[in-house]
Amino acid sequence: MRPLIALALIPAAFAATPVTYTQHIAPLLFKNCASCHRPGEAAPFSLLTFDDAKKRAKLLAAVTQSGYMPPWKAEPTSYAFQDERRLNAAEKALLQEWVKQGTPQGDPAKLPPAPRFTAGWQLGKPDLIVEMPAAFDVPADGPDLYRNLVIPLNLPEQKYIRAIELRPTARKTVHHVLYFASPSKPGELIATSSPMGRPGSTALGGWALGAMPHLLPEGLALPLPAHTDLVFQYHFHPSGKAEKEKSVVGLYLADKAPERNLFSVQVPNSFGVFSHLDIPAGSPNFRIEDNYTLPVDVEAVSIGAHAHYLGKEMKMTATLPTGEVKTLLWIKDWNFAWQDRYFFQERVPLPKGTRLDAYVSWDNSEANPNNPTRPPVRIQWGEESSDEMGSVGLQVIPAQQTDYAALKKSFDGYVRGRAVPAIMKDPTILERIRKHLPEGANR
Ligand code: HEC
C-alpha cells in the first residue's frame, strides 16, 4: 500500500516535470543498485546503462515498489543503521513515473559519471591477500554440504583483523561462510565436514549471500593468533551445475591491539536449540521468545538475525532501566537469502539492567512460498537448511573493558539456565548437539 500513498503525495510535482533516465533514474540506480548489479557481482544482470534500465523498466518499478529490491530486510527502528539500502517513497515514485512517461532518456549531458568500483575488493586494497591452495568440487546436485576449507597462514606473530573479504568462485552455490582462526596443521586443506568446524578454533565472523563485507569500527578488532590458519566453514547449496570453489580472501588488519572486546548476546541463545523449537506441520505462526538482562553497561555495535527457509519474523527490543522501550531490530518478512548484519550508525548505549527481549517466528504452512516441503512436515531444530533454528544476535562491547569477564560469566549463566531444564525435558537435544561437536571432542 505504501507506494500508492507515496504517489498520491507527489503527483503535482511530477505532472509538470518529465522524469528522465539521465537526470533522475541513472543517479538512483548508480547509488542503490549498481554495487550488486554490475559485471562479476552476485546480481543476475547489470544496471549501468540506459539500455540496461530501459529493457527492464517495468520490473525495476515493480521490485522497488514491493520492497524486494534493494534487498534490505530491517525495518526502520529506534536507531539508524549504516549504509541502509532502502529507497524512500519519492525515489520509488520516480521509477513508477518514469515507466508511465515511456522511459525517456533525457539530455545526455545530464548523465552523472558511472559509479567507480575498485576492481573486486569492496573495502579497498586488503593488507593481506591469500588464496585457497586447492579448489573444492561442489557437485551439481545432492544435499547441502558443509566443508571446512583451510588457507594455511602460519604467521610468526599475532595480528588483529578489522575485516575479512571473501571472494568465492562458486558464487551461486555458496550459501554462507563462517570464518575461524585455527592452530596450524600443515598439509590439512579440508579440515572436517562437521558444521562446527575444526577444534580449538576462534570465530572471526562470516559472510552470507547479499551481505557486504564490513570494517569493524576504529579501536575494535579480532585477534588472529600467531601460527594459526584460516578455516572457512562453507555451507554449499548445490546449484544444478558442478562448480569449483577456490576463494581469494582479503584481510584488513588493525595496526594495534583492540581497546575493547566484542561480545555476542544471542537471544534466544544457541540459535534456539534450548527453546523447544518443534514446529507442527502447517503451523502458520510458530514462535519462540526469550529475554536476557544486561549485567553491565554496554554499547551495541551491530545486530543480525538468523533462521532458515521457514523464518517469518524476528524482533529484538531493549527495555531500558527507565522503562522506555526501544526497538533494535525488526524483520517482518524474513528471507533466507538475505542475511545481513546491520551496523548501527552510532554505538547504542544500553545501561546495566536493560532487558533484551527477542522473538523469532516461522511459517510452516503451505501458503509460505519459501516452504521447501509440500505438504508441510513437522520441523525441528537442526543444522541442515531443511531443519530450523532461530535467534537475534546483538554484538556489544562492554562500556568498561574491565566488565568483560562479568558480562561473559552472566551470559554463560543464562545459557546454562536454559540448557539444563531443556535437556531434562528432552534428552534428544544432547544427541542433536553431540552430532555437531568437533571431531575428537567427544571420544
Ligand atoms: C546487495 C545486492 C543487490 C542490490 C543492492 C540490488 N540488487 Fe537487485 N538483485 C540482487 C540479486 C542477488 C538478485 C537475484 C535474485 C535474488 O537472489 O533474489 C537480484 C535481482 C533483481 C531483479 C530481478 C528480480 C526478478 O524477479 O527476476 C531486479 C529487477 C532487481 N534485482 C532490481 C534491482 C534494483 C532496481 C536495485 C536498486 C534499486 C537492486 N536490484 C539492488 C542483488 C542486489
CSV table of C-alpha atoms and ligand atoms in Angstrom, one decimal:
chain,number,residue,atom,x,y,z
A,1,MET,CA,0.0,0.0,0.0
A,2,ARG,CA,2.8,2.4,0.8
A,3,PRO,CA,3.9,3.2,-2.8
A,4,LEU,CA,0.3,4.2,-3.7
A,5,ILE,CA,0.3,6.7,-0.8
A,6,ALA,CA,3.6,8.0,-2.0
A,7,LEU,CA,2.3,8.6,-5.5
A,8,ALA,CA,-0.7,10.4,-4.2
A,9,LEU,CA,1.5,12.8,-2.3
A,10,ILE,CA,3.7,13.7,-5.2
A,11,PRO,CA,1.8,13.8,-8.4
A,12,ALA,CA,1.6,17.6,-8.8
A,13,ALA,CA,5.3,17.9,-8.8
A,14,PHE,CA,5.7,15.1,-11.4
A,15,ALA,CA,2.9,16.1,-13.7
A,16,ALA,CA,4.9,19.2,-14.7
A,17,THR,CA,8.3,17.7,-14.7
A,18,PRO,CA,9.3,14.9,-17.1
A,19,VAL,CA,11.3,12.1,-15.4
A,20,THR,CA,14.3,11.1,-17.4
A,21,TYR,CA,16.9,8.5,-17.2
A,22,THR,CA,19.9,10.8,-17.3
A,23,GLN,CA,18.6,13.2,-14.7
A,24,HIS,CA,16.6,11.1,-12.3
A,25,ILE,CA,16.9,7.3,-12.9
A,26,ALA,CA,20.6,6.9,-13.5
A,27,PRO,CA,21.7,8.6,-10.2
A,28,LEU,CA,19.1,6.4,-8.3
A,29,LEU,CA,20.3,3.1,-9.9
A,30,PHE,CA,24.0,4.0,-9.6
A,31,LYS,CA,23.6,4.8,-5.9
A,32,ASN,CA,21.3,2.0,-4.9
A,33,CYS,CA,21.7,-0.9,-7.3
A,34,ALA,CA,25.0,-0.8,-9.1
A,35,SER,CA,27.0,-2.2,-6.2
A,36,CYS,CA,25.5,-5.6,-7.0
A,37,HIS,CA,24.1,-5.1,-10.5
A,38,ARG,CA,27.4,-4.9,-12.3
A,39,PRO,CA,29.6,-7.4,-14.1
A,40,GLY,CA,31.1,-10.0,-11.8
A,41,GLU,CA,28.8,-9.5,-8.9
A,42,ALA,CA,26.0,-11.6,-7.4
A,43,ALA,CA,23.0,-10.0,-9.2
A,44,PRO,CA,21.9,-11.6,-12.5
A,45,PHE,CA,22.2,-8.5,-14.7
A,46,SER,CA,23.9,-5.1,-14.8
A,47,LEU,CA,22.1,-1.8,-14.3
A,48,LEU,CA,24.8,0.6,-15.5
A,49,THR,CA,23.4,1.9,-18.9
A,50,PHE,CA,20.3,3.4,-20.3
A,51,ASP,CA,19.6,0.2,-22.3
A,52,ASP,CA,20.1,-2.0,-19.2
A,53,ALA,CA,17.4,0.1,-17.4
A,54,LYS,CA,15.0,0.6,-20.2
A,55,LYS,CA,14.9,-3.1,-21.1
A,56,ARG,CA,13.7,-4.0,-17.6
A,57,ALA,CA,12.0,-0.7,-16.6
A,58,LYS,CA,8.6,-2.3,-15.6
A,59,LEU,CA,10.4,-5.0,-13.5
A,60,LEU,CA,12.6,-2.3,-11.8
A,61,ALA,CA,9.5,-0.3,-10.9
A,62,ALA,CA,7.7,-3.4,-9.6
A,63,VAL,CA,10.5,-4.8,-7.4
A,64,THR,CA,11.3,-1.5,-5.9
A,65,GLN,CA,7.6,-0.8,-5.2
A,66,SER,CA,7.2,-4.2,-3.5
A,67,GLY,CA,10.4,-3.6,-1.4
A,68,TYR,CA,12.1,-6.8,-2.8
A,69,MET,CA,14.9,-4.6,-4.2
A,70,PRO,CA,17.2,-3.3,-3.0
A,71,PRO,CA,17.5,-6.2,-0.6
A,72,TRP,CA,17.3,-4.8,3.0
A,73,LYS,CA,15.1,-6.6,5.5
A,74,ALA,CA,15.4,-4.4,8.6
A,75,GLU,CA,12.5,-2.1,9.2
A,76,PRO,CA,13.5,1.4,10.3
A,77,THR,CA,13.7,1.2,14.1
A,78,SER,CA,14.8,3.3,17.1
A,79,TYR,CA,18.4,3.6,15.9
A,80,ALA,CA,19.6,4.2,12.3
A,81,PHE,CA,21.8,1.7,10.5
A,82,GLN,CA,24.9,2.4,8.4
A,83,ASP,CA,24.7,2.1,4.6
A,84,GLU,CA,20.9,1.5,4.6
A,85,ARG,CA,19.8,0.1,1.3
A,86,ARG,CA,16.2,1.4,1.3
A,87,LEU,CA,14.5,3.7,-1.3
A,88,ASN,CA,12.3,6.4,0.1
A,89,ALA,CA,8.8,7.0,-1.2
A,90,ALA,CA,9.8,9.7,-3.6
A,91,GLU,CA,12.5,7.5,-5.1
A,92,LYS,CA,10.1,4.6,-5.6
A,93,ALA,CA,7.6,7.1,-7.2
A,94,LEU,CA,10.3,8.3,-9.6
A,95,LEU,CA,10.7,4.8,-11.1
A,96,GLN,CA,6.9,4.4,-11.4
A,97,GLU,CA,6.6,7.8,-13.1
A,98,TRP,CA,9.5,7.1,-15.5
A,99,VAL,CA,7.7,3.9,-16.7
A,100,LYS,CA,4.4,5.8,-17.1
A,101,GLN,CA,6.1,8.5,-19.2
A,102,GLY,CA,7.6,5.9,-21.6
A,103,THR,CA,11.1,5.6,-20.1
A,104,PRO,CA,12.6,8.7,-21.8
A,105,GLN,CA,16.4,9.0,-21.9
A,106,GLY,CA,16.7,12.8,-21.4
A,107,ASP,CA,19.6,15.1,-22.0
A,108,PRO,CA,22.8,13.0,-22.3
A,109,ALA,CA,24.8,16.0,-20.8
A,110,LYS,CA,22.9,15.4,-17.5
A,111,LEU,CA,24.1,11.8,-17.1
A,112,PRO,CA,26.2,11.6,-14.0
A,113,PRO,CA,29.5,9.7,-14.2
A,114,ALA,CA,29.1,5.9,-13.9
A,115,PRO,CA,30.0,4.7,-10.4
A,116,ARG,CA,33.5,3.5,-10.0
A,117,PHE,CA,34.3,0.4,-8.1
A,118,THR,CA,37.7,-0.8,-7.0
A,119,ALA,CA,38.4,-3.9,-9.1
A,120,GLY,CA,36.8,-6.6,-6.9
A,121,TRP,CA,37.5,-5.5,-3.4
A,122,GLN,CA,34.6,-3.7,-1.7
A,123,LEU,CA,36.7,-2.3,1.1
A,124,GLY,CA,39.7,-1.1,-0.9
A,125,LYS,CA,43.0,-2.9,-1.1
A,126,PRO,CA,43.4,-5.5,1.6
A,127,ASP,CA,46.5,-5.6,3.8
A,128,LEU,CA,47.0,-9.3,3.0
A,129,ILE,CA,45.6,-11.3,0.1
A,130,VAL,CA,45.6,-15.1,0.3
A,131,GLU,CA,44.1,-17.8,-1.9
A,132,MET,CA,42.8,-21.2,-1.3
A,133,PRO,CA,45.6,-23.6,-2.3
A,134,ALA,CA,43.3,-26.2,-3.9
A,135,ALA,CA,39.8,-26.0,-5.5
A,136,PHE,CA,36.9,-27.8,-3.8
A,137,ASP,CA,34.5,-29.5,-6.2
A,138,VAL,CA,30.9,-28.6,-5.5
A,139,PRO,CA,28.7,-31.3,-7.1
A,140,ALA,CA,25.8,-30.3,-9.4
A,141,ASP,CA,23.2,-31.7,-7.0
A,142,GLY,CA,22.5,-33.6,-3.8
A,143,PRO,CA,22.1,-32.4,-0.3
A,144,ASP,CA,23.6,-29.3,1.2
A,145,LEU,CA,27.3,-29.7,2.1
A,146,TYR,CA,29.4,-28.3,5.0
A,147,ARG,CA,33.1,-28.2,4.4
A,148,ASN,CA,35.9,-26.6,6.4
A,149,LEU,CA,38.4,-25.4,3.8
A,150,VAL,CA,41.8,-24.2,5.0
A,151,ILE,CA,44.1,-21.4,3.9
A,152,PRO,CA,47.4,-22.1,5.6
A,153,LEU,CA,48.8,-18.8,7.0
A,154,ASN,CA,51.0,-19.7,10.0
A,155,LEU,CA,52.1,-16.1,10.6
A,156,PRO,CA,55.0,-15.8,13.0
A,157,GLU,CA,53.2,-13.1,15.1
A,158,GLN,CA,49.7,-12.2,16.3
A,159,LYS,CA,47.7,-9.8,14.1
A,160,TYR,CA,44.4,-8.1,14.6
A,161,ILE,CA,41.7,-8.3,11.9
A,162,ARG,CA,39.2,-5.5,11.2
A,163,ALA,CA,37.6,-7.2,8.2
A,164,ILE,CA,37.7,-10.3,6.0
A,165,GLU,CA,36.5,-10.1,2.5
A,166,LEU,CA,35.9,-13.4,0.8
A,167,ARG,CA,35.5,-13.7,-3.0
A,168,PRO,CA,34.1,-17.1,-3.7
A,169,THR,CA,34.4,-18.6,-7.2
A,170,ALA,CA,31.4,-20.9,-6.9
A,171,ARG,CA,29.3,-17.9,-6.0
A,172,LYS,CA,25.9,-19.4,-7.0
A,173,THR,CA,26.4,-22.3,-4.6
A,174,VAL,CA,27.8,-20.5,-1.6
A,175,HIS,CA,25.1,-20.1,1.0
A,176,HIS,CA,27.1,-18.8,3.8
A,177,VAL,CA,30.6,-19.0,5.2
A,178,LEU,CA,31.9,-18.7,8.7
A,179,TYR,CA,35.5,-17.7,9.3
A,180,PHE,CA,37.8,-19.1,12.0
A,181,ALA,CA,41.4,-19.0,13.1
A,182,SER,CA,42.6,-22.4,14.0
A,183,PRO,CA,46.0,-23.8,15.1
A,184,SER,CA,48.2,-24.5,12.1
A,185,LYS,CA,48.2,-28.1,10.9
A,186,PRO,CA,50.5,-28.3,7.8
A,187,GLY,CA,49.1,-30.4,5.0
A,188,GLU,CA,45.4,-30.4,6.1
A,189,LEU,CA,43.4,-28.5,3.5
A,190,ILE,CA,40.0,-29.8,4.2
A,191,ALA,CA,39.6,-30.0,8.0
A,192,THR,CA,36.2,-31.7,8.7
A,193,SER,CA,32.8,-31.8,7.3
A,194,SER,CA,31.3,-31.0,10.6
A,195,PRO,CA,29.2,-27.8,10.7
A,196,MET,CA,31.0,-27.0,14.0
A,197,GLY,CA,34.4,-26.6,12.4
A,198,ARG,CA,37.9,-27.5,13.5
A,199,PRO,CA,38.6,-28.0,17.3
A,200,GLY,CA,40.2,-25.1,19.0
A,201,SER,CA,39.1,-22.5,16.5
A,202,THR,CA,38.3,-18.9,17.3
A,203,ALA,CA,35.4,-17.2,15.4
A,204,LEU,CA,36.3,-14.4,13.0
A,205,GLY,CA,32.8,-13.5,11.7
A,206,GLY,CA,31.4,-14.6,8.4
A,207,TRP,CA,29.6,-13.9,5.1
A,208,ALA,CA,26.2,-14.7,3.8
A,209,LEU,CA,24.6,-14.2,0.4
A,210,GLY,CA,23.8,-10.5,-0.1
A,211,ALA,CA,25.9,-9.3,2.8
A,212,MET,CA,28.5,-6.7,2.3
A,213,PRO,CA,31.9,-7.0,4.0
A,214,HIS,CA,32.3,-4.6,6.8
A,215,LEU,CA,35.2,-3.0,8.7
A,216,LEU,CA,34.9,-3.1,12.5
A,217,PRO,CA,34.8,0.4,13.9
A,218,GLU,CA,38.1,2.1,14.9
A,219,GLY,CA,39.6,0.6,18.1
A,220,LEU,CA,37.9,-2.8,17.6
A,221,ALA,CA,39.5,-5.9,16.0
A,222,LEU,CA,39.5,-9.6,16.3
A,223,PRO,CA,42.8,-11.3,17.2
A,224,LEU,CA,44.4,-13.6,14.7
A,225,PRO,CA,46.9,-15.6,16.8
A,226,ALA,CA,50.4,-16.5,15.6
A,227,HIS,CA,50.8,-19.9,14.0
A,228,THR,CA,47.2,-20.2,13.0
A,229,ASP,CA,45.5,-21.0,9.7
A,230,LEU,CA,42.3,-19.5,8.4
A,231,VAL,CA,39.5,-22.0,8.3
A,232,PHE,CA,36.4,-21.2,6.1
A,233,GLN,CA,33.3,-23.2,7.1
A,234,TYR,CA,31.3,-23.3,3.9
A,235,HIS,CA,27.7,-24.1,3.6
A,236,PHE,CA,27.2,-25.1,-0.1
A,237,HIS,CA,23.8,-25.4,-1.7
A,238,PRO,CA,24.3,-27.3,-5.0
A,239,SER,CA,23.1,-25.2,-7.9
A,240,GLY,CA,22.3,-27.8,-10.5
A,241,LYS,CA,25.7,-27.3,-12.2
A,242,ALA,CA,29.0,-28.6,-10.9
A,243,GLU,CA,31.3,-25.8,-9.8
A,244,LYS,CA,34.8,-25.3,-8.3
A,245,GLU,CA,35.3,-23.2,-5.2
A,246,LYS,CA,38.7,-21.6,-4.8
A,247,SER,CA,38.2,-18.4,-2.9
A,248,VAL,CA,40.5,-15.4,-2.8
A,249,VAL,CA,40.4,-13.7,0.6
A,250,GLY,CA,41.4,-10.2,1.6
A,251,LEU,CA,42.4,-9.5,5.2
A,252,TYR,CA,42.2,-5.9,6.6
A,253,LEU,CA,44.4,-5.5,9.7
A,254,ALA,CA,44.4,-3.1,12.6
A,255,ASP,CA,47.8,-1.7,13.5
A,256,LYS,CA,47.4,-2.3,17.2
A,257,ALA,CA,45.5,-4.5,19.7
A,258,PRO,CA,41.9,-3.6,20.2
A,259,GLU,CA,41.0,-1.4,23.2
A,260,ARG,CA,37.8,-3.4,23.9
A,261,ASN,CA,36.5,-6.8,23.2
A,262,LEU,CA,33.3,-7.6,21.3
A,263,PHE,CA,30.7,-9.9,22.8
A,264,SER,CA,27.8,-11.6,21.1
A,265,VAL,CA,24.5,-11.5,23.0
A,266,GLN,CA,22.3,-14.0,21.3
A,267,VAL,CA,18.6,-14.2,22.3
A,268,PRO,CA,17.2,-16.9,22.3
A,269,ASN,CA,20.7,-18.3,22.9
A,270,SER,CA,22.4,-21.1,21.0
A,271,PHE,CA,20.2,-20.5,17.9
A,272,GLY,CA,17.2,-21.6,19.8
A,273,VAL,CA,18.2,-25.2,20.5
A,274,PHE,CA,17.0,-25.0,24.1
A,275,SER,CA,13.8,-23.2,23.2
A,276,HIS,CA,11.7,-26.2,22.3
A,277,LEU,CA,11.8,-25.5,18.6
A,278,ASP,CA,9.3,-28.0,17.3
A,279,ILE,CA,7.1,-26.6,14.5
A,280,PRO,CA,3.9,-28.6,13.7
A,281,ALA,CA,3.2,-29.3,10.0
A,282,GLY,CA,1.0,-26.5,8.7
A,283,SER,CA,1.6,-24.1,11.6
A,284,PRO,CA,1.4,-20.6,10.1
A,285,ASN,CA,3.0,-18.7,13.1
A,286,PHE,CA,5.1,-20.8,15.4
A,287,ARG,CA,7.0,-18.5,17.8
A,288,ILE,CA,9.8,-18.8,20.4
A,289,GLU,CA,10.9,-15.9,22.6
A,290,ASP,CA,13.3,-15.3,25.4
A,291,ASN,CA,14.9,-12.4,27.3
A,292,TYR,CA,18.3,-11.6,28.9
A,293,THR,CA,19.1,-8.7,31.2
A,294,LEU,CA,22.5,-7.0,30.8
A,295,PRO,CA,24.6,-7.2,34.0
A,296,VAL,CA,26.9,-4.2,33.0
A,297,ASP,CA,26.8,-1.1,30.8
A,298,VAL,CA,27.4,-2.0,27.1
A,299,GLU,CA,27.4,-0.3,23.7
A,300,ALA,CA,25.7,-2.1,20.9
A,301,VAL,CA,27.7,-2.2,17.6
A,302,SER,CA,25.6,-4.3,15.2
A,303,ILE,CA,22.7,-6.7,15.1
A,304,GLY,CA,21.6,-9.6,12.9
A,305,ALA,CA,19.1,-12.4,12.9
A,306,HIS,CA,19.2,-16.0,11.7
A,307,ALA,CA,16.7,-18.6,10.7
A,308,HIS,CA,16.3,-20.9,7.7
A,309,TYR,CA,13.6,-21.1,4.9
A,310,LEU,CA,10.5,-21.0,7.2
A,311,GLY,CA,11.6,-18.0,9.2
A,312,LYS,CA,8.9,-15.3,9.2
A,313,GLU,CA,9.5,-12.5,11.6
A,314,MET,CA,12.1,-11.6,14.2
A,315,LYS,CA,12.4,-8.7,16.6
A,316,MET,CA,14.6,-7.5,19.5
A,317,THR,CA,13.6,-4.7,21.9
A,318,ALA,CA,15.6,-3.2,24.7
A,319,THR,CA,13.6,-2.1,27.8
A,320,LEU,CA,15.9,0.5,29.5
A,321,PRO,CA,16.0,0.7,33.3
A,322,THR,CA,13.8,3.9,32.9
A,323,GLY,CA,11.1,1.6,31.4
A,324,GLU,CA,11.5,3.1,28.0
A,325,VAL,CA,11.2,0.5,25.2
A,326,LYS,CA,13.5,0.8,22.1
A,327,THR,CA,13.4,-1.4,19.1
A,328,LEU,CA,16.8,-2.7,18.0
A,329,LEU,CA,15.8,-4.9,15.1
A,330,TRP,CA,12.6,-5.8,13.4
A,331,ILE,CA,12.4,-8.1,10.3
A,332,LYS,CA,8.8,-8.5,9.3
A,333,ASP,CA,9.4,-10.6,6.2
A,334,TRP,CA,12.4,-12.8,6.7
A,335,ASN,CA,14.2,-14.1,3.6
A,336,PHE,CA,16.8,-16.8,3.9
A,337,ALA,CA,18.8,-15.4,1.0
A,338,TRP,CA,19.4,-12.0,2.7
A,339,GLN,CA,21.2,-12.5,6.0
A,340,ASP,CA,22.7,-9.1,6.5
A,341,ARG,CA,24.4,-7.9,9.7
A,342,TYR,CA,23.1,-4.4,10.5
A,343,PHE,CA,25.6,-1.9,11.9
A,344,PHE,CA,24.3,1.0,14.0
A,345,GLN,CA,25.3,4.4,12.8
A,346,GLU,CA,26.2,5.3,16.3
A,347,ARG,CA,27.0,2.8,19.0
A,348,VAL,CA,23.9,2.3,21.1
A,349,PRO,CA,24.4,2.8,24.8
A,350,LEU,CA,22.5,0.1,26.8
A,351,PRO,CA,22.8,0.6,30.6
A,352,LYS,CA,23.2,-2.2,33.2
A,353,GLY,CA,19.7,-3.6,33.9
A,354,THR,CA,18.4,-3.2,30.3
A,355,ARG,CA,16.3,-6.2,29.4
A,356,LEU,CA,16.7,-7.6,25.9
A,357,ASP,CA,13.5,-9.3,24.6
A,358,ALA,CA,13.6,-11.2,21.3
A,359,TYR,CA,11.3,-13.5,19.4
A,360,VAL,CA,11.6,-15.5,16.2
A,361,SER,CA,8.6,-16.8,14.3
A,362,TRP,CA,8.2,-19.4,11.5
A,363,ASP,CA,5.5,-20.1,8.9
A,364,ASN,CA,5.3,-23.8,8.2
A,365,SER,CA,2.1,-23.6,6.2
A,366,GLU,CA,1.6,-24.4,2.6
A,367,ALA,CA,0.9,-20.7,2.0
A,368,ASN,CA,4.5,-19.8,2.6
A,369,PRO,CA,6.1,-19.6,-0.8
A,370,ASN,CA,9.5,-20.3,0.7
A,371,ASN,CA,8.4,-23.6,2.3
A,372,PRO,CA,10.6,-26.2,0.6
A,373,THR,CA,8.4,-29.2,1.8
A,374,ARG,CA,4.9,-29.8,0.3
A,375,PRO,CA,2.8,-30.8,2.0
A,376,PRO,CA,4.5,-29.3,5.1
A,377,VAL,CA,6.0,-31.7,7.7
A,378,ARG,CA,7.0,-31.3,11.3
A,379,ILE,CA,10.3,-29.4,11.6
A,380,GLN,CA,12.7,-29.4,14.5
A,381,TRP,CA,15.9,-27.7,15.5
A,382,GLY,CA,18.9,-28.8,13.3
A,383,GLU,CA,21.8,-27.6,11.2
A,384,GLU,CA,20.6,-28.5,7.8
A,385,SER,CA,18.8,-25.8,5.9
A,386,SER,CA,15.7,-28.1,5.8
A,387,ASP,CA,15.8,-28.0,9.7
A,388,GLU,CA,15.2,-24.8,11.5
A,389,MET,CA,17.0,-22.6,14.1
A,390,GLY,CA,16.5,-19.0,15.1
A,391,SER,CA,17.8,-16.2,17.1
A,392,VAL,CA,18.7,-12.5,17.1
A,393,GLY,CA,22.3,-11.7,17.8
A,394,LEU,CA,23.4,-8.3,19.3
A,395,GLN,CA,27.1,-7.5,19.1
A,396,VAL,CA,28.2,-5.4,22.0
A,397,ILE,CA,31.2,-4.1,23.7
A,398,PRO,CA,31.3,-3.5,27.5
A,399,ALA,CA,31.4,0.2,28.2
A,400,GLN,CA,34.4,-0.6,30.5
A,401,GLN,CA,36.8,-3.2,29.3
A,402,THR,CA,37.1,-4.4,32.9
A,403,ASP,CA,33.4,-5.5,32.8
A,404,TYR,CA,34.1,-8.0,30.0
A,405,ALA,CA,34.5,-11.0,32.4
A,406,ALA,CA,31.3,-10.2,34.3
A,407,LEU,CA,29.3,-10.0,31.0
A,408,LYS,CA,30.7,-13.3,29.8
A,409,LYS,CA,30.0,-15.0,33.2
A,410,SER,CA,26.5,-13.7,33.3
A,411,PHE,CA,25.7,-14.7,29.7
A,412,ASP,CA,27.1,-18.2,30.3
A,413,GLY,CA,24.9,-18.5,33.3
A,414,TYR,CA,21.9,-17.5,31.2
A,415,VAL,CA,22.7,-20.2,28.6
A,416,ARG,CA,23.1,-22.8,31.4
A,417,GLY,CA,19.9,-21.8,32.9
A,418,ARG,CA,18.0,-22.5,29.6
A,419,ALA,CA,20.1,-25.6,28.7
A,420,VAL,CA,19.6,-27.7,31.9
A,421,PRO,CA,15.8,-27.7,32.0
A,422,ALA,CA,15.5,-28.1,28.2
A,423,ILE,CA,17.8,-31.2,28.2
A,424,MET,CA,16.0,-32.7,31.2
A,425,LYS,CA,12.7,-32.3,29.4
A,426,ASP,CA,14.0,-33.6,26.0
A,427,PRO,CA,17.3,-35.6,26.2
A,428,THR,CA,17.4,-35.9,22.4
A,429,ILE,CA,18.7,-32.4,22.4
A,430,LEU,CA,22.0,-33.7,23.6
A,431,GLU,CA,22.1,-36.2,20.7
A,432,ARG,CA,21.4,-33.4,18.2
A,433,ILE,CA,24.1,-31.2,19.6
A,434,ARG,CA,26.6,-34.0,20.0
A,435,LYS,CA,26.2,-34.8,16.3
A,436,HIS,CA,27.7,-31.4,15.7
A,437,LEU,CA,30.6,-31.4,18.2
A,438,PRO,CA,34.0,-31.1,16.6
A,439,GLU,CA,35.7,-34.4,15.6
A,440,GLY,CA,37.7,-35.8,18.5
A,441,ALA,CA,35.9,-33.7,21.1
A,442,ASN,CA,33.6,-36.4,22.4
A,443,ARG,CA,35.5,-39.7,22.2
B,1,HEC,C1,23.0,-6.3,-2.3
B,1,HEC,C2,23.0,-6.6,-3.7
B,1,HEC,C3,21.9,-6.0,-4.6
B,1,HEC,C4,21.4,-4.7,-4.6
B,1,HEC,C5,22.0,-3.5,-3.9
B,1,HEC,C6,20.3,-4.7,-5.6
B,1,HEC,N1,20.1,-6.0,-6.1
B,1,HEC,FE1,18.7,-6.5,-7.4
B,1,HEC,N2,19.3,-8.4,-7.2
B,1,HEC,C7,20.3,-8.9,-6.5
B,1,HEC,C8,20.4,-10.4,-6.6
B,1,HEC,C9,21.4,-11.3,-6.0
B,1,HEC,C10,19.3,-10.7,-7.4
B,1,HEC,C11,18.9,-12.2,-7.9
B,1,HEC,C12,17.7,-12.6,-7.3
B,1,HEC,C13,17.7,-12.9,-5.8
B,1,HEC,O1,18.7,-13.5,-5.3
B,1,HEC,O2,16.8,-12.5,-5.1
B,1,HEC,C14,18.6,-9.5,-7.8
B,1,HEC,C15,17.5,-9.5,-8.7
B,1,HEC,C16,17.0,-8.3,-9.1
B,1,HEC,C17,15.9,-8.3,-10.1
B,1,HEC,C18,15.2,-9.5,-10.7
B,1,HEC,C19,14.0,-9.9,-9.9
B,1,HEC,C20,13.2,-11.0,-10.6
B,1,HEC,O3,12.2,-11.3,-10.1
B,1,HEC,O4,13.7,-11.5,-11.6
B,1,HEC,C21,15.6,-6.9,-10.3
B,1,HEC,C22,14.6,-6.4,-11.3
B,1,HEC,C23,16.5,-6.2,-9.5
B,1,HEC,N3,17.3,-7.0,-8.8
B,1,HEC,C24,16.5,-4.8,-9.4
B,1,HEC,C25,17.2,-4.1,-8.5
B,1,HEC,C26,17.1,-2.6,-8.3
B,1,HEC,C27,16.2,-1.7,-9.2
B,1,HEC,C28,18.0,-2.3,-7.4
B,1,HEC,C29,18.3,-0.9,-6.8
B,1,HEC,C30,17.1,-0.1,-6.5
B,1,HEC,C31,18.7,-3.5,-6.9
B,1,HEC,N4,18.1,-4.5,-7.6
B,1,HEC,C32,19.6,-3.6,-5.9
B,1,HEC,C33,21.2,-8.1,-5.7
B,1,HEC,C34,21.0,-6.8,-5.5
